[in-house]
Amino acid sequence: MTQHVAHSWFAANQIEAGVVHIHEPHVAAWLRCNIWYVRGRDRALVIDTGMGVRSLLQDVPELSAGSVTAIMTHSHFDHAGGLHEFTHRCGHHAEADVMAQPTPQNTVADTGYVRAETFTALPYEGFDHEAYTVTPAPLTGYLDEGDTIDLGDRVFQVLHLPGHSPGSIALYDRANETLFSGDVIYDGDLIDDLFHSDAELLAESHARLRELPIRVVHGGHFGSFGRDRLFELLDLYRDGGLRVGDASAWIAGEMQEGHP
């Protein structure tokens, strides 16, 4: 079936003061990444940038207004594909080499998630999912455990939480008890078996989350959730649930359950 070219690729919705949720509605729900735009008094952050199949800055021009830094929670294709569009782009040094020289292998774009069923429309005429790659985006700054990011009226603490990937980070706003968690935790099945994943390290990262005062989690995928759901998800994973496993089988299950 021939797909149409989408008129608009991104959708944006303000979910609380200073926080805008952006996503790619024509990317299947089981893959699409949450892009978070956090505005502060003095500067702003874009936390993750989606697949990069269409220009985020052109479709959502307010992201280029003022002083904006793009934060990469980790280097996987669905989170870092649009990073190259930003002048200031930061992430953990453990995955800097990936962004300097991305390949389908090191960005895990070759693991079965980029397929025809991934897209309900084309980002542009002639788009071919089989030719999809991440554009190089060498980091201009590094973030590690204990670093802080001050937006003027809101301060984030950087947490290094490896396991899903070696350089996975989260941003924690202690004053507002808010966590932007990337793929360390979200309200869905987790991936801990990629080439550079470590399930034991992910469990240790989860243990750290239990110790933090957290009111709301804005994850890398699916909907935001509160503290009770956070502990429920952590318990489910600890007890052997919430694993994606084989990508093809999992995607087939998601589509059967009506998650296009």
XYZ file of C-alpha atoms in Angstrom:
260
model
C 0.000 0.000 0.000
C 1.341 3.428 -0.967
C 1.653 5.774 2.000
C 1.052 9.500 1.863
C 3.578 12.114 2.906
C 2.571 13.553 6.263
C 1.738 17.258 6.256
C 2.887 17.549 9.862
C 5.324 15.078 11.408
C 5.414 16.220 15.042
C 2.682 16.858 17.599
C 3.223 19.033 20.685
C 1.221 19.397 23.876
C 2.019 21.385 27.013
C 1.512 19.062 29.968
C 2.537 21.382 32.798
C 4.073 24.800 33.221
C 7.272 24.944 31.216
C 7.086 21.340 29.971
C 5.964 20.441 26.450
C 5.594 16.853 25.240
C 6.487 16.323 21.576
C 6.174 13.083 19.652
C 6.052 11.649 16.135
C 2.467 10.441 15.644
C 3.293 8.725 12.353
C 5.831 6.502 14.106
C 4.191 3.406 15.582
C 3.146 3.763 19.213
C 5.311 0.808 20.219
C 8.446 2.680 19.086
C 7.852 6.425 19.128
C 10.074 8.349 21.499
C 8.941 11.080 23.861
C 10.677 14.376 23.139
C 10.560 16.788 26.080
C 10.928 20.559 25.738
C 11.584 22.173 29.115
C 11.561 25.965 29.233
C 13.296 27.825 32.012
C 13.752 31.518 32.752
C 17.219 31.703 31.197
C 17.480 28.724 28.877
C 15.692 25.638 27.661
C 16.324 21.945 27.148
C 15.218 19.474 24.518
C 15.467 16.029 26.081
C 15.847 13.460 23.263
C 15.137 14.274 19.639
C 13.285 11.371 17.994
C 14.259 9.451 14.873
C 15.506 12.367 12.806
C 13.564 11.400 9.687
C 12.252 14.950 9.412
C 13.471 18.275 10.760
C 12.361 18.843 14.335
C 13.475 22.478 14.268
C 11.584 23.245 11.075
C 8.368 21.576 12.204
C 8.541 22.926 15.776
C 10.369 26.255 15.306
C 9.926 27.432 18.905
C 12.608 24.903 19.857
C 15.228 27.110 18.217
C 14.201 30.259 20.094
C 16.632 31.503 22.747
C 19.348 29.410 24.354
C 18.525 25.721 23.827
C 20.597 22.650 24.669
C 19.685 19.215 23.348
C 20.185 16.417 25.861
C 20.672 12.832 24.672
C 19.535 10.379 27.344
C 21.245 7.653 25.286
C 22.431 7.084 21.730
C 19.753 4.752 20.352
C 18.318 5.768 16.993
C 14.805 6.533 18.211
C 16.122 9.018 20.791
C 19.140 10.589 19.086
C 18.195 10.725 15.405
C 17.526 14.467 15.450
C 20.447 15.466 17.658
C 22.501 16.772 14.726
C 20.109 19.700 14.253
C 21.183 21.345 17.501
C 24.285 23.463 17.993
C 24.580 22.528 21.668
C 24.177 18.799 22.265
C 25.160 16.896 25.366
C 25.204 13.329 26.585
C 27.320 10.853 28.505
C 30.888 10.285 27.328
C 30.334 6.497 27.266
C 28.253 6.912 24.094
C 30.057 9.867 22.515
C 31.801 7.646 19.964
C 28.432 6.361 18.761
C 27.177 9.845 17.953
C 30.438 10.816 16.283
C 30.240 7.810 13.957
C 26.745 6.325 14.100
C 25.955 3.095 12.276
C 22.821 0.939 12.155
C 24.647 -1.432 14.482
C 25.850 0.900 17.234
C 22.607 2.921 17.263
C 20.642 -0.388 17.303
C 18.674 0.628 14.212
C 19.394 -2.863 12.853
C 17.571 -4.735 15.636
C 14.226 -5.139 13.872
C 12.321 -2.054 14.994
C 12.743 -0.036 11.776
C 10.367 -1.691 9.315
C 7.494 -0.776 7.049
C 5.022 -1.141 9.938
C 6.979 1.461 11.903
C 5.521 4.281 9.802
C 1.885 5.150 9.123
C 2.952 7.931 6.727
C 6.106 9.044 4.959
C 8.196 11.897 6.371
C 9.064 12.965 2.823
C 8.631 11.770 -0.761
C 10.898 8.845 -1.553
C 11.607 7.894 2.067
C 12.880 4.311 2.332
C 12.959 2.780 5.796
C 15.582 0.275 4.662
C 18.015 3.136 4.036
C 17.422 4.793 7.411
C 20.544 5.864 9.310
C 21.354 8.322 12.082
C 23.204 11.472 11.027
C 26.516 12.034 12.860
C 26.175 14.465 15.757
C 29.408 14.731 17.761
C 28.639 15.825 21.296
C 29.631 19.381 22.187
C 29.478 18.721 25.926
C 29.388 15.831 28.357
C 27.103 15.050 31.281
C 27.862 12.675 34.110
C 26.697 11.715 37.571
C 26.355 14.736 39.842
C 26.414 17.409 37.149
C 23.707 20.040 37.343
C 21.848 21.961 34.657
C 20.479 25.320 35.799
C 17.707 26.850 33.696
C 17.477 29.900 35.957
C 14.329 28.904 37.789
C 14.696 25.141 37.597
C 17.708 22.948 38.324
C 18.266 19.395 37.115
C 20.653 16.869 38.597
C 22.205 14.421 36.132
C 21.938 10.753 37.130
C 24.088 8.184 35.340
C 21.865 5.099 35.272
C 23.470 2.431 33.044
C 21.928 -0.880 32.080
C 19.742 -0.175 29.083
C 22.928 1.280 27.595
C 26.313 2.209 29.109
C 25.721 5.950 28.965
C 22.050 6.149 29.880
C 21.303 9.258 31.905
C 18.216 10.752 33.539
C 17.487 14.308 34.654
C 16.085 14.787 38.146
C 14.440 17.979 39.384
C 14.519 17.566 43.154
C 12.529 20.713 43.900
C 9.607 19.492 41.792
C 10.266 15.768 42.394
C 10.255 15.192 38.643
C 12.328 12.637 36.732
C 12.980 12.616 32.983
C 14.050 8.985 32.809
C 14.876 8.176 29.183
C 14.684 4.400 28.778
C 15.857 3.532 32.287
C 12.178 3.190 33.202
C 8.936 3.908 31.357
C 5.394 2.546 31.482
C 5.929 -0.475 29.253
C 8.145 -3.465 28.515
C 11.861 -2.706 28.900
C 14.861 -3.677 26.799
C 17.876 -5.067 28.650
C 19.395 -7.427 26.070
C 20.944 -5.198 23.402
C 24.622 -5.562 22.467
C 25.693 -3.093 25.163
C 22.907 -3.653 27.703
C 23.537 -5.047 31.154
C 20.520 -6.342 33.091
C 22.397 -6.385 36.411
C 23.398 -2.745 36.024
C 19.828 -1.837 35.097
C 18.608 -3.490 38.298
C 21.120 -1.407 40.259
C 19.906 1.736 38.519
C 16.334 0.818 39.407
C 17.361 0.407 43.036
C 18.624 3.996 43.011
C 15.253 5.237 41.782
C 13.536 3.697 44.793
C 15.504 6.019 47.061
C 14.506 9.276 45.357
C 11.490 11.430 46.225
C 9.662 11.245 42.881
C 6.241 12.697 42.172
C 6.105 12.208 38.414
C 8.173 10.348 35.799
C 8.351 11.521 32.203
C 9.727 8.456 30.433
C 11.317 7.905 27.072
C 8.201 6.135 25.784
C 4.482 5.946 26.553
C 2.656 8.065 29.126
C 3.922 9.834 32.225
C 3.146 8.323 35.616
C 3.399 8.864 39.348
C 5.238 7.350 42.275
C 2.880 4.409 42.878
C 3.118 3.297 39.257
C 6.892 3.736 39.365
C 7.205 1.229 42.205
C 4.775 -1.119 40.475
C 6.901 -1.070 37.323
C 10.130 -1.530 39.260
C 8.627 -4.496 41.097
C 7.346 -6.077 37.880
C 10.769 -5.869 36.270
C 12.530 -7.135 39.411
C 10.205 -10.148 39.446
C 10.982 -11.110 35.844
C 8.289 -9.248 33.905
C 8.343 -6.256 31.576
C 10.873 -7.698 29.099
C 10.608 -7.057 25.372
C 12.777 -10.012 24.322
C 12.528 -10.944 20.639
C 11.664 -7.781 18.733
C 9.570 -9.381 15.989
C 7.468 -11.409 18.392
C 6.979 -8.442 20.697
C 5.983 -6.093 17.863
C 3.520 -8.675 16.538
C 1.974 -8.855 20.007
C 1.753 -5.079 20.309
C 0.041 -4.797 16.931
C -2.371 -7.598 17.799
C -3.307 -5.746 20.974
C -4.095 -2.662 18.903
C -0.977 -0.566 19.529
C -0.189 0.493 15.922
